[in-house]
Structures are given as C-alpha cells and as structure tokens.
Amino acid sequence: MFTAIMLAWLALPAAAQPEPRTGSPLSHRTWTPDNNNGTFTNPVFYDEFSDPDLIRVGDWFYLTGTTMHAMPGLPVLRSKDMVNWEFLSYAADRLDFGPAYRLEDGNNIYGRGIWAPSLRYRNGVFYIFSNVNGRGTQIYSAVNPRGPWTHWEMKRSLHDLSVLFDEDGKAYVVWGHQDMHIAQLTDDLLDIVPGTEQVVFSKTDGMGEGAHFYKFGGRYYIISSNYAGGFRMPAARAHHVFGPYEVNQAISKDEGFGMVRGYRLNNKQYPFEVSPPNPASRDASALHQGGVVLTEAGEWWGFSMMDYNSVGRLFSLAPVTWQDGWPYFGLPGNPGRNPRTWVKPRTKEPQQIRVPFVRSDDFAEPELKPIWQWNHVPVDDKWSLTERPGFLRLHALSADNFWEARNTLTQRAIGPVSSPTVVLDAAGLLDNDVAGLALLNLPYATLGVERKDGALSLALFDQARNSTVRVPLGVQRVWLRAECDFLKEKARFSYSTDGQNFQPIGDEFTMIFQLTTFQGVRYGLFAYNTGKQKGGMADFDSIDIHQPYPRGLMRPIPYDKQIQMKAYTGRAPAQAMNFTVQDMGLGRVALRAGDNYLSVGLDGGVTLQAARPGVAQSFQWMETPTGELLLMSLLTNFYLRIHPQTGALIADSPGPIPDGSDGVRFLWSTP
C-alpha cells in the first residue's frame, strides 16, 4: 500500500522543481501564501504561529499568537486580506519572574512562558489577555498596535481565556480546560465580579479548551478546540451570555490537508522513546483552536492552527459556511472540510504581496530584525551588534550544555523545506568554548566549533543518540549548514571552509514534534563555555535561510499543456489518463480530452462531455503538502478520485486522508 509518507519520498524528487540557490549573498525568497492569481494556499505561515487570535478593526485585521519562552513575545501583525501580513510590534518585550526565566540555577521555562492570548479592541484601545504559568493572567494594552504596550497583571489566572466586550459596556470572560467557566469582569478588567462565575460546560460536553468568545446577531458563540477522541473544533451558542448553551461537536474535523502524523516524542530525556509516523491517524494535524471573523465585504472567515509535525503549529485560513446557524469551516456542500487553496478574501483594493518577516540576516543593521527571539531572557551586555559592526557577537557564558546556554538567539524554522547556513568567525573562542548553529528542539542537535587545548574542531552533537562527531578544523572562519526537510522530518548537516564546497558531517537527524517546548524546531545561534572560566566570543557574519519551495504549488499549473495523470488507489498505480489543461481563472482548470471535457454531476458522477466548459467542468487545482495533485470540483466542492475498489473516476471525496488510500492524490507529468 502506498501511504502518504511513501508518496512524499517518491513524488517530491521527481515531481517538484525546487527553486535553486542564487548567487546573491543572501536568500530572500520565503513561504508566501498569496499565489498572485487571486488565490492563497494554506498554511498562511509555514512557520510556527500557535494559538492565534484575530480581530478586525475597520478595514484592518490584527493577529497575535503564543510565544512561550521565546522573547520578545506576543507578536502583533496586521493585514487587509488575512493573507499578506505586516509585522507591527511585540507586546511583551520580556518576561522575568525569576531565575527560571533567565536559565539560572538549573531552571527553565521551556514550554511555559506566555501563551494562548486573547486579542480584543474597545473604545480605541487594543488589549491582549494572556497566560503565564504560575502567575495571574497578563494584560497588555495599547492605543497604537505598534506600541508602546502597557502591562499589568490580573488577580486571577484564567486558563486559555477569551474576553468578550458586549454592546452594553460589560466585559465577560470564558476560560478553562475541559470544564469551562464564564464570568463577568470588573470594570478595571483585573478580576471577576463576585458571584458571576459559573461552570458553563462540563468535561462531558466536549468543548475542550482554547475558547474564542463572540456575539453575532444577538447570539453568543464560543468556538474551541477538543482533542479527546481526535482534534476537532467544537462550537456552542446561546441567546444569553450565561447560557444555556447548545453544543455542536465539530464545525471542523479531520482537516489536515492530508498531512501524515509524524514522529512523536514519548518522554523527555535520553534514551528518548519515539513513536514513528502514523498514516492511519486522520486527525493529528487537523485544524483546531481558532475562531471566526466577518470582513467589511460581508464574508465570514475562520482561522486556526494545526499541529504540522516538527515544524510546529501553523496558522491557516478557511472560508466559513453558515449552516443551520453554525459557522462551519468549509464550503457549501462540504462543510467542516476546507480547501487548502482557495480565493482570497475580498478587499476594496488589491493588496501587495508581502510577508511579515525577513529571515536571512547579515547583521548590518543596528537592531535585530523582528524574526529573532531569544531563548529565555537574554543577558544584554553579553551580546552586541556594534562591538564588531556587521557581525552578531555572542560572549560565551558558562553552561553545561546547549539546553542550558543563555543568549541563544533563535528564529522559527520554516517549511516545507529550508536550509540555514551560518558564517562563523571562531577566532575569539577560548578554551572550552563552543559556538555555532543549532536545531533547538527536544531532542536537539548542534553543529558548532569547539576550542580545546588551544585547537579548534568542528563538533556535531546529536542529543537523540547522545553522541558527538568531531572533525579537526584548521581555519577560523567556517560555514555551518543544516538541510531540514519537514515533510520527511529529517535534517542533514554539512560544513565548508570556503563557502562553496560543503562536506557532510554525522548521520541524518530526525526532527520530532514534542510538547516539552510546545514549539516546533527553531534555528539557533549559540555560544557557551563548558568550563567554569570566563569564556570568549563568537562572531556570526550572517545567516542565510534558503527555501526551495516558497510557493503554494511546488510546480506551476501546466496551462495549455497536455498532462498524464496517475492516481494511487492504495493498491497500485491506476491507469494513466491524458488531458489538456485549460485555464479557467483563479487557479481553476478544465480538463479536455479531444473535444470533450471532464464533467461532474451533482451526484459526484464523472463523465466526458462535449460541452462548453463551465462550473461542472471546473476544478480547483491544488496540492497536498507533499506535492501530489488534488482536484476539487467547483460544482460540488468534493474531490476527484479513483475509487480504490472499483477503479471508477468519481468526485465524491470530502478531502484527502493521510494514508493516501482513498485515490484522491494524483501524480502528473508532461510529455
């Protein structure tokens, strides 16, 4: 049986055409969801943006999300179409509530810190309510979302809270895990009004956690995330803020666009226990923990995150279909499943294609780019962009290992495939110093330069194997590279002494999704000293993030070309089909065979008809994350497939399943 994992291995090298490395000093292509044809492709961000909350103020949308132990935290972005985003500020410059926040005394806040923010707006003021472990709920407010942000702390800790500012001027809050509570907030927002707290859902109601609280058309809605029995998005509604609430167990279910559940970590220390990929799981990467928003143009859209394996939790966007008074994530006829590629939200004016972050960096600017976040609170006088202009200088502080090293500078890894290359000048390292490039995760891997007894060597440490590979180094300037494929969840390391010729080092490293850091893999620049003496310094000249697949399609649509299509049914390759691809606009195609067009009926039946191509002959052309072709009928919003038992061509699939056995995935080629 061909699983999606197998398809990823087979299809990518042959079918996909990666964008090559250029001769320019730094790569600037990055994942861009806007397809430049009126459509977008999920995820909107192919790097971690977990626990998102999104609101509209006028014709602008604003977005924030969880940052855990990374600082600064709580990024604030804005957009006019929810596809092209601009970075504005970080609401939380840093969190420092004791030694653990500073990686001191053997303590840390990995997987804690600040999380699950609720973004709201009232009377000209933006508010972010967010959790910090062991503290009261944190509140940040600003008149201008670019900052400055004012910070204070509530008298209570409200887990995964969501705030609603009602029309009567009162503020309400929903919070909790499995059993959810509701209460009215005091006018100063620092506490709940005595006597108003109620349990609104019990554990058996299936609402889970991660609430998003709304009022639409006089009704109150709570949208949440439930993982009991598989990830999905429940919703509840009531005519009164305190209920009673009616629960819909799933307004979105099983929508992971066909991604296979990858490697999972079962413990927190060596020897690590790892579960292998599981193609049979249909919900591991499914949309969950999000909400809905109404645009100025009157369109409803849903937003949520999805656990996309070791690259992290990604942000996605879905058209919303209201059915029986419920906001389903999906299209009419196929509610609860939404297309990976779809038409962008309407705006008054066309929007410029843009991304919120520049990832490659030559450290020529006087301040760090917004993409960078420190691993825990930094020691400010032990790093610099000015001591050696054009370089990031990290002074080596004492640490037993990378996990405990202070002043590690990180950025979120980006998929589906990316490769960071770091240029390091190791001349300033002293004995017992080590500095270089890391994949911050659990387990982690580091490729660094060590100085021992005055001599330099290259050292690749693989925490999963608890092993180090060392190579003597006869130069002080070195290029360090990690080639990370987040579809296969594998990384390969290499190095160069001239920037042109790279030599592999060590074995392939497996990247794993885990909930210790509650983050995906992060690329990190580090320097620390394993001795008890004062360390030296590491000078980083640049980091280049190369991305071979920065677009929503790994290959462009072959308009006006003849293609051969084959579908995998779960048993063996089906017979090839030949069509000419006709452009129908907005990334949609008609498939012509001679004088006839592939046509879909309301019952999902597929025929060849000599008809002028219209809705019944139109398909949205899209791909699974691993690059196989999906064709969704514009008439029914169901997907074309080869029936695995009968071999018939039919358009009756609600969406791809991870193991690839449903016949929905097609491989195509041109003569």
XYZ file of C-alpha atoms in Angstrom:
671
model
C 0.000 0.000 0.000
C 1.248 3.443 -0.899
C 0.991 5.709 2.102
C 1.388 9.466 2.046
C 4.811 9.061 3.612
C 5.826 6.848 0.704
C 4.324 9.312 -1.744
C 6.355 12.094 -0.197
C 9.527 10.135 -0.777
C 8.573 9.116 -4.306
C 6.874 12.226 -5.618
C 8.971 15.083 -4.350
C 12.269 14.488 -6.148
C 10.630 13.714 -9.471
C 7.581 15.974 -9.423
C 8.754 19.047 -7.602
C 11.133 21.557 -9.083
C 12.813 23.430 -6.238
C 13.916 26.991 -6.718
C 17.727 26.861 -6.879
C 20.157 28.735 -4.703
C 21.123 32.003 -6.295
C 24.498 33.683 -6.462
C 23.297 36.579 -4.306
C 24.789 36.868 -0.814
C 21.538 36.044 0.985
C 18.310 34.273 0.074
C 15.160 36.350 0.359
C 12.510 34.017 -1.052
C 10.272 32.756 1.714
C 6.961 30.960 2.061
C 4.305 33.203 0.535
C 0.648 32.086 0.740
C -0.520 34.578 -1.913
C -0.433 32.772 -5.267
C -0.596 36.034 -7.249
C -3.667 34.821 -9.127
C -6.435 35.770 -6.701
C -5.980 32.701 -4.513
C -3.982 31.701 -1.461
C -2.638 28.416 -0.143
C -2.590 27.223 3.459
C -0.798 27.430 5.751
C -0.697 31.215 5.722
C 2.544 30.927 7.703
C 4.696 27.816 7.239
C 6.467 28.588 10.490
C 5.024 28.307 13.955
C 2.202 30.672 14.863
C 0.259 28.810 17.539
C -2.897 29.702 19.477
C -3.794 32.517 17.057
C -6.355 35.187 17.811
C -7.531 37.535 15.081
C -9.845 40.554 15.056
C -10.966 43.209 12.580
C -10.856 46.916 13.373
C -12.171 48.959 10.442
C -10.634 47.533 7.291
C -7.573 46.136 9.098
C -7.187 42.683 10.602
C -4.895 42.198 13.597
C -3.306 38.956 14.775
C -1.287 37.662 17.710
C -0.222 34.245 18.980
C 1.661 32.208 21.552
C 5.422 32.605 22.019
C 6.050 30.572 25.228
C 9.636 31.065 26.481
C 10.852 32.998 23.417
C 11.469 36.715 23.957
C 10.285 39.230 22.940
C 6.812 37.705 22.871
C 3.268 38.154 21.594
C 3.882 39.398 18.035
C 1.269 41.770 16.658
C 0.635 41.661 12.895
C -1.834 43.408 10.629
C -3.322 42.726 7.198
C -6.122 43.883 4.929
C -6.795 40.462 3.403
C -5.619 37.979 6.102
C -3.184 36.548 3.567
C -0.479 39.221 3.324
C 0.688 40.280 6.782
C 2.867 43.056 8.177
C 4.743 42.873 11.481
C 3.953 45.754 13.858
C 5.392 45.030 17.287
C 5.914 42.625 20.147
C 3.537 43.381 23.010
C 5.737 41.664 25.613
C 9.343 42.849 25.495
C 10.343 40.182 28.017
C 9.080 38.137 30.940
C 11.279 37.947 34.008
C 9.645 36.427 37.041
C 12.686 34.702 38.497
C 15.727 32.503 37.772
C 13.865 30.014 35.568
C 13.064 32.786 33.083
C 16.804 33.512 32.858
C 18.006 29.873 32.613
C 19.654 30.240 36.017
C 20.283 27.695 38.793
C 19.406 24.785 36.517
C 15.860 26.065 35.993
C 13.987 26.894 32.791
C 10.550 27.749 31.424
C 10.640 25.613 28.282
C 7.052 25.088 27.150
C 5.786 27.672 29.590
C 6.219 31.430 29.487
C 3.368 33.309 27.790
C 0.635 31.556 25.808
C -2.953 31.445 24.477
C -3.558 35.195 24.000
C -6.970 36.787 23.561
C -6.800 39.860 21.307
C -9.573 42.412 21.655
C -10.401 46.065 20.835
C -12.670 48.534 22.627
C -13.056 52.306 22.543
C -9.823 52.955 20.673
C -7.686 50.580 22.772
C -6.187 47.204 21.822
C -5.996 44.570 24.562
C -4.131 41.269 24.769
C -5.013 38.933 27.645
C -2.582 36.040 28.010
C -1.496 33.296 30.387
C 1.814 32.897 32.207
C 2.370 29.739 34.221
C 2.128 30.325 37.948
C 1.082 33.950 37.547
C -2.115 35.888 37.185
C -3.314 36.469 33.640
C -1.242 39.153 31.933
C -2.859 42.124 30.196
C -1.206 44.319 27.561
C -2.901 47.384 26.128
C -2.038 49.991 23.512
C -3.748 52.758 21.578
C -1.395 52.123 18.674
C -0.747 48.436 17.898
C 2.828 49.390 17.007
C 3.222 50.162 20.714
C 4.161 51.141 23.268
C 2.233 48.481 25.188
C 1.229 48.930 28.822
C 1.409 45.832 31.000
C -0.350 44.781 34.178
C -1.458 41.541 35.866
C -4.902 40.248 36.767
C -5.704 38.964 40.234
C -6.525 35.516 38.863
C -5.109 33.091 36.365
C -7.687 32.226 33.703
C -6.537 29.267 31.570
C -6.976 29.723 27.795
C -9.258 32.687 28.344
C -11.258 34.632 25.791
C -12.759 38.044 26.536
C -15.966 39.482 25.091
C -16.729 43.211 25.228
C -20.521 43.283 24.947
C -22.605 46.105 23.481
C -23.857 47.156 26.923
C -20.316 48.035 28.010
C -19.842 44.963 30.172
C -16.919 42.581 29.728
C -17.223 38.808 30.041
C -14.641 36.045 30.041
C -14.691 32.324 29.238
C -11.820 30.105 30.360
C -10.872 26.588 31.381
C -9.719 23.165 30.265
C -12.448 20.579 29.567
C -14.767 22.153 32.141
C -15.137 25.777 31.080
C -16.103 28.689 33.292
C -17.746 32.011 32.496
C -17.882 35.246 34.484
C -18.250 38.993 34.195
C -15.063 41.052 34.503
C -14.747 44.083 36.749
C -14.609 47.465 35.042
C -10.824 47.644 35.521
C -10.524 44.154 33.929
C -8.324 42.937 36.788
C -10.750 40.487 38.402
C -14.113 38.804 38.000
C -17.240 40.298 39.506
C -18.038 38.370 42.716
C -20.927 35.964 42.312
C -20.859 35.862 38.492
C -18.590 32.831 37.982
C -20.373 29.764 36.607
C -19.349 26.456 35.083
C -20.740 26.734 31.576
C -19.509 23.364 30.221
C -18.624 20.124 31.962
C -15.913 17.756 30.762
C -18.508 15.553 29.063
C -19.816 18.412 26.903
C -16.793 18.110 24.608
C -15.825 21.778 24.358
C -12.215 21.133 25.367
C -10.165 24.336 25.702
C -8.834 27.315 23.755
C -12.093 29.259 23.757
C -12.852 32.145 21.389
C -15.871 34.137 22.596
C -18.145 36.142 20.239
C -21.524 37.756 19.824
C -23.115 37.655 16.367
C -26.639 38.786 15.526
C -27.694 38.847 19.161
C -26.386 35.328 19.825
C -23.360 34.338 21.880
C -20.893 31.871 20.346
C -17.938 30.030 21.845
C -15.564 28.243 19.463
C -12.953 25.964 20.966
C -10.596 23.028 20.452
C -11.115 19.465 21.612
C -8.562 16.691 21.314
C -10.473 13.989 23.225
C -11.227 11.426 20.543
C -9.252 13.350 17.920
C -8.586 17.016 17.159
C -11.614 18.984 16.057
C -13.261 22.360 16.549
C -16.476 22.377 18.592
C -18.782 25.356 18.931
C -21.542 26.425 21.306
C -24.278 29.058 21.086
C -26.813 30.691 23.369
C -29.240 33.598 23.455
C -27.918 34.746 26.844
C -24.300 35.276 27.811
C -24.574 32.800 30.705
C -26.441 30.224 28.661
C -27.815 27.645 28.450
C -25.514 26.765 25.543
C -26.163 24.305 22.750
C -23.019 22.426 21.631
C -22.019 21.380 18.119
C -19.244 18.807 18.479
C -17.449 19.749 15.250
C -17.598 22.734 12.922
C -14.277 21.489 11.511
C -12.985 17.924 11.655
C -10.157 15.898 10.121
C -8.873 18.801 8.002
C -5.107 18.456 7.865
C -4.925 18.656 4.032
C -3.690 15.054 4.018
C -0.600 15.511 6.202
C 0.599 12.353 7.949
C 1.062 12.325 11.712
C 4.829 12.426 12.050
C 7.297 11.411 14.722
C 6.157 11.964 18.318
C 8.271 12.080 21.470
C 7.059 9.921 24.350
C 9.468 11.001 27.097
C 11.697 13.937 27.996
C 15.228 12.588 28.360
C 17.775 10.215 26.914
C 17.241 7.439 25.960
C 14.409 9.001 24.004
C 11.318 6.994 23.130
C 9.854 7.992 19.784
C 6.663 6.893 18.052
C 7.091 6.564 14.264
C 4.850 8.311 11.739
C 1.285 7.039 11.730
C -0.529 7.415 8.384
C -3.650 5.787 9.870
C -4.295 8.772 12.134
C -6.710 11.128 10.382
C -6.851 13.989 12.884
C -3.351 14.526 14.291
C -2.700 17.580 12.114
C -6.315 18.764 11.951
C -7.400 22.391 12.280
C -8.139 23.344 15.879
C -8.104 26.254 18.359
C -9.262 29.206 16.334
C -12.203 31.453 15.664
C -14.125 33.410 13.050
C -14.187 36.962 11.724
C -16.513 38.976 9.487
C -14.920 41.128 6.797
C -16.094 44.575 5.699
C -17.212 42.936 2.470
C -19.574 40.678 4.416
C -17.550 37.476 4.100
C -17.065 35.104 7.017
C -13.656 33.520 7.509
C -12.237 31.094 10.022
C -8.712 30.935 11.378
C -6.998 28.219 13.367
C -3.790 26.371 13.983
C -2.725 22.871 13.032
C -0.006 20.643 14.522
C 2.157 20.179 11.426
C 4.730 17.893 12.993
C 8.207 19.090 13.861
C 7.971 22.438 12.022
C 5.412 23.414 14.651
C 1.861 24.655 14.899
C 0.881 26.584 11.789
C -1.730 29.263 11.080
C -4.402 28.577 8.447
C -7.386 30.362 6.976
C -10.742 28.895 5.937
C -13.866 30.154 4.193
C -16.844 29.811 6.543
C -20.241 28.443 5.537
C -23.145 29.177 7.885
C -25.449 26.194 8.038
C -28.337 25.783 10.484
C -26.937 28.710 12.443
C -23.424 27.217 12.822
C -20.187 28.620 11.278
C -18.636 25.611 9.539
C -15.052 25.821 8.293
C -15.549 24.855 4.672
C -17.601 25.360 1.534
C -21.287 24.749 0.795
C -21.984 21.070 0.285
C -18.793 20.072 2.108
C -18.902 21.844 5.493
C -16.222 21.014 8.018
C -13.546 20.400 5.365
C -11.927 23.367 3.672
C -9.732 23.606 0.600
C -6.007 24.093 1.006
C -6.097 26.583 -1.896
C -8.982 28.996 -2.270
C -9.957 32.513 -3.383
C -8.576 35.266 -1.153
C -10.893 37.402 0.970
C -12.307 40.375 -0.927
C -10.841 43.818 -0.246
C -11.579 47.315 -1.538
C -8.211 47.462 -3.278
C -5.746 44.803 -4.452
C -3.180 44.046 -1.763
C 0.561 43.942 -2.218
C 2.138 40.525 -1.745
C 4.113 40.675 1.470
C 5.362 38.545 4.341
C 5.807 39.672 7.954
C 9.441 38.663 8.451
C 12.819 38.837 6.708
C 14.646 35.655 7.702
C 18.146 35.869 6.256
C 20.350 38.371 8.070
C 23.809 39.873 7.572
C 23.603 41.714 10.922
C 24.355 45.036 9.237
C 21.500 46.870 10.947
C 21.820 48.458 14.397
C 18.949 46.378 15.799
C 17.900 42.763 15.484
C 15.264 42.002 12.869
C 11.805 41.119 14.261
C 12.243 37.478 13.197
C 14.724 36.983 16.049
C 13.728 35.907 19.554
C 15.941 34.975 22.481
C 15.705 31.613 24.175
C 14.627 32.878 27.626
C 15.690 36.300 28.981
C 18.968 37.484 27.403
C 21.971 38.900 29.233
C 22.026 42.248 27.482
C 25.676 43.133 27.998
C 26.869 39.775 26.649
C 25.760 40.208 23.048
C 26.269 43.015 20.577
C 25.726 44.202 17.024
C 28.161 47.108 17.442
C 31.312 45.688 19.060
C 32.201 44.379 15.605
C 29.980 46.136 13.062
C 28.385 43.772 10.563
C 28.538 40.826 12.984
C 26.419 39.408 15.765
C 28.785 38.890 18.679
C 27.833 36.412 21.391
C 30.002 36.239 24.503
C 30.267 32.682 25.806
C 28.583 32.289 29.172
C 29.033 29.239 31.371
C 26.652 26.311 30.731
C 26.819 22.544 30.996
C 25.106 22.061 27.643
C 23.219 23.806 24.871
C 19.829 23.344 26.583
C 21.057 25.495 29.471
C 23.032 28.017 27.408
C 21.993 31.646 27.788
C 21.818 34.174 24.952
C 20.869 31.659 22.287
C 19.289 33.702 19.501
C 16.522 31.854 17.656
C 14.075 32.087 14.816
C 11.282 29.732 13.885
C 12.182 27.095 11.328
C 10.112 27.328 8.159
C 8.713 24.627 5.904
C 8.153 22.705 3.926
C 11.915 22.562 3.340
C 14.541 25.071 4.419
C 18.248 25.262 4.966
C 20.024 27.700 7.298
C 23.676 28.424 6.526
C 25.646 30.323 9.160
C 29.013 32.025 8.678
C 31.001 31.943 11.919
C 34.306 33.564 12.817
C 35.658 31.457 15.698
C 38.867 33.424 16.271
C 37.606 34.798 19.590
C 36.753 31.456 21.172
C 38.675 30.471 24.312
C 39.264 27.010 25.738
C 36.038 25.092 26.468
C 34.009 27.456 24.289
C 31.608 26.060 21.712
C 29.582 28.152 19.261
C 27.557 27.561 16.127
C 24.204 26.576 14.634
C 21.517 24.625 16.493
C 18.214 22.939 15.831
C 16.502 23.837 19.096
C 14.028 21.087 19.860
C 13.848 18.030 22.097
C 15.949 16.187 21.195
C 18.165 18.928 19.773
C 21.216 18.951 17.542
C 24.118 21.410 17.412
C 26.811 21.929 14.802
C 29.485 24.062 16.386
C 33.130 24.965 16.610
C 34.922 23.931 19.820
C 38.231 25.088 21.224
C 40.029 22.544 23.387
C 43.650 22.896 24.488
C 44.042 25.774 22.065
C 42.916 23.794 18.989
C 39.696 24.198 17.034
C 37.483 21.351 15.913
C 34.063 21.004 14.380
C 31.595 19.172 16.637
C 28.162 17.809 15.717
C 26.203 16.800 18.808
C 23.094 14.648 18.304
C 21.079 14.584 21.522
C 18.846 11.790 20.234
C 21.869 9.485 20.009
C 23.774 11.245 22.802
C 26.806 11.246 20.540
C 29.314 13.738 19.129
C 31.186 13.623 15.822
C 34.339 15.760 15.734
C 36.493 16.914 12.834
C 39.756 18.877 13.294
C 39.468 22.412 11.934
C 42.439 24.255 10.522
C 40.683 27.590 9.859
C 38.852 30.112 11.991
C 36.105 31.079 9.524
C 33.604 28.341 8.750
C 30.197 27.873 7.119
C 27.724 25.675 9.037
C 24.626 24.286 7.326
C 21.541 22.246 8.250
C 19.305 20.990 5.442
C 15.873 20.453 7.005
C 13.060 18.618 5.241
C 9.937 18.965 7.365
C 7.939 16.678 5.085
C 10.275 13.793 5.894
C 11.283 15.313 9.267
C 14.944 14.727 8.555
C 17.941 17.044 8.754
C 21.440 16.721 7.311
C 24.422 18.749 8.484
C 27.417 19.929 6.490
C 30.214 22.485 6.692
C 32.554 24.421 4.445
C 35.790 26.333 4.838
C 35.376 28.357 1.631
C 31.603 28.879 1.371
C 31.422 26.851 -1.830
C 32.296 23.244 -1.139
C 30.335 21.626 1.667
C 31.261 18.380 3.396
C 28.653 16.262 5.184
C 29.147 15.521 8.859
C 27.390 12.989 11.061
C 24.260 10.958 10.440
C 20.799 12.056 9.436
C 18.965 13.697 12.339
C 15.260 13.052 12.986
C 13.221 16.115 13.915
C 10.337 15.323 16.256
C 7.133 17.047 17.335
C 7.008 17.282 21.109
C 5.220 19.184 23.856
C 8.159 19.919 26.148
C 8.992 23.214 24.462
C 5.457 23.422 22.978
C 7.182 24.780 19.875
C 8.427 23.461 16.587
C 12.084 23.357 15.618
C 13.942 26.659 15.955
C 17.146 27.653 14.241
C 19.516 28.943 16.902
C 22.843 30.778 17.089
C 24.687 29.956 20.296
C 27.933 30.343 22.214
C 28.678 28.951 25.657
C 31.566 27.711 27.791
C 31.554 24.259 29.362
C 34.301 25.132 31.823
C 33.991 27.324 34.869
C 36.228 30.054 33.490
C 35.346 33.215 31.609
C 34.511 32.440 28.015
C 35.495 34.141 24.799
C 33.298 35.311 21.968
C 31.777 34.107 18.717
C 31.223 36.421 15.752
C 28.406 35.483 13.365
C 28.782 37.154 9.976
C 25.425 36.081 8.529
C 22.676 33.524 8.369
C 21.095 32.565 5.065
C 17.722 30.769 5.044
C 17.292 29.042 1.698
C 13.810 27.756 0.842
C 13.473 25.669 -2.321
C 9.632 25.554 -2.202
C 8.411 29.046 -1.230
C 5.090 28.915 -3.088
C 1.709 27.270 -2.587
C 2.398 24.956 -5.519
C 5.643 23.049 -5.850
C 5.080 23.146 -9.592
C 3.113 25.735 -11.575
C -0.179 24.776 -13.181
C 0.607 23.486 -16.714
C -1.867 25.656 -18.595
C -2.428 24.767 -22.266
C -0.247 21.683 -21.901
C -1.058 18.021 -22.180
C -0.506 16.074 -18.997
C -0.596 12.453 -17.979
C -2.275 11.808 -14.628
C -1.984 8.760 -12.428
C -3.709 8.213 -9.109
C -2.629 5.883 -6.354
C -5.569 3.874 -5.067
C -3.860 2.272 -2.081
C -3.098 -0.865 -4.102
C -1.196 0.011 -7.254
C -0.919 2.866 -9.746
C -4.124 3.315 -11.715
C -4.179 3.556 -15.478
C -2.822 6.840 -16.807
C -5.240 9.497 -18.061
C -4.328 12.154 -20.619
C -5.804 15.650 -20.593
C -5.060 19.128 -21.859
C -5.208 21.686 -19.056
C -7.364 24.738 -19.785
C -7.148 27.891 -17.665
C -10.475 28.825 -16.033
C -9.054 31.631 -13.868
C -8.363 31.821 -10.131
C -6.192 28.718 -10.240
C -9.013 26.649 -11.698
C -8.795 24.332 -14.655
C -10.881 22.366 -17.111
C -9.511 19.026 -18.331
C -10.029 18.356 -22.026
C -9.682 15.021 -23.786
C -10.056 15.562 -27.529
C -13.258 17.592 -27.960
C -14.707 16.517 -24.598
C -14.320 17.855 -21.073
C -14.221 16.011 -17.789
C -17.576 16.874 -16.185
C -19.014 16.352 -12.707
C -22.686 15.782 -11.874
C -24.480 16.738 -8.679
C -24.264 13.098 -7.583
C -20.479 13.113 -8.000
C -20.589 11.087 -11.179
C -17.874 11.917 -13.712
C -18.275 11.804 -17.481
C -16.666 13.186 -20.613
C -18.979 15.703 -22.298
C -18.788 17.819 -25.421
C -19.827 20.933 -23.526
C -18.566 24.468 -23.254
C -16.572 24.391 -20.015
C -18.419 25.900 -17.052
C -18.846 25.171 -13.333
C -19.468 21.444 -13.886
C -16.204 21.192 -15.821
C -14.101 23.331 -13.453
C -11.718 22.091 -10.775
C -9.662 23.978 -8.207
C -6.091 22.865 -8.791
C -4.229 22.381 -5.505
C -1.635 20.164 -3.881
C -1.269 18.131 -0.744
C 1.589 19.339 1.482
C 3.784 16.625 -0.026
C 3.168 17.803 -3.576
C 0.548 15.456 -5.028
C -2.228 16.992 -7.129
C -5.758 17.456 -5.767
C -8.692 18.429 -7.983
C -11.796 19.809 -6.258
C -14.994 20.114 -8.260
C -16.358 23.656 -8.292
C -19.868 22.245 -8.687
C -19.954 20.092 -5.542
C -16.800 21.107 -3.610
C -15.874 17.419 -3.440
C -12.629 15.983 -4.762
C -11.945 13.868 -7.813
C -10.560 10.411 -7.085
C -10.041 6.906 -8.388
C -12.291 4.639 -6.331
C -9.906 2.157 -4.658
C -12.279 -0.815 -5.040
C -13.973 -0.218 -8.387
C -11.335 1.853 -10.165
C -14.050 4.310 -11.232
C -13.344 8.008 -11.599
C -15.691 9.846 -9.232
C -15.873 13.200 -7.423
C -17.172 12.156 -4.013
C -14.285 12.684 -1.592
C -14.618 15.369 1.133
C -10.824 15.678 1.197
C -7.586 13.704 1.239
C -6.865 11.268 4.059
C -3.291 10.917 5.300
C -2.525 7.356 4.211
C -3.288 8.086 0.552
C -5.525 5.034 0.189
C -8.601 6.975 -0.969
C -7.384 7.580 -4.526
C -7.590 11.374 -4.218
C -3.895 12.062 -4.864
C -2.713 12.330 -8.442
C 0.787 12.393 -9.851
C 1.145 14.170 -13.170
C 3.763 14.670 -15.833
C 4.097 16.374 -19.194
C 5.378 14.606 -22.315
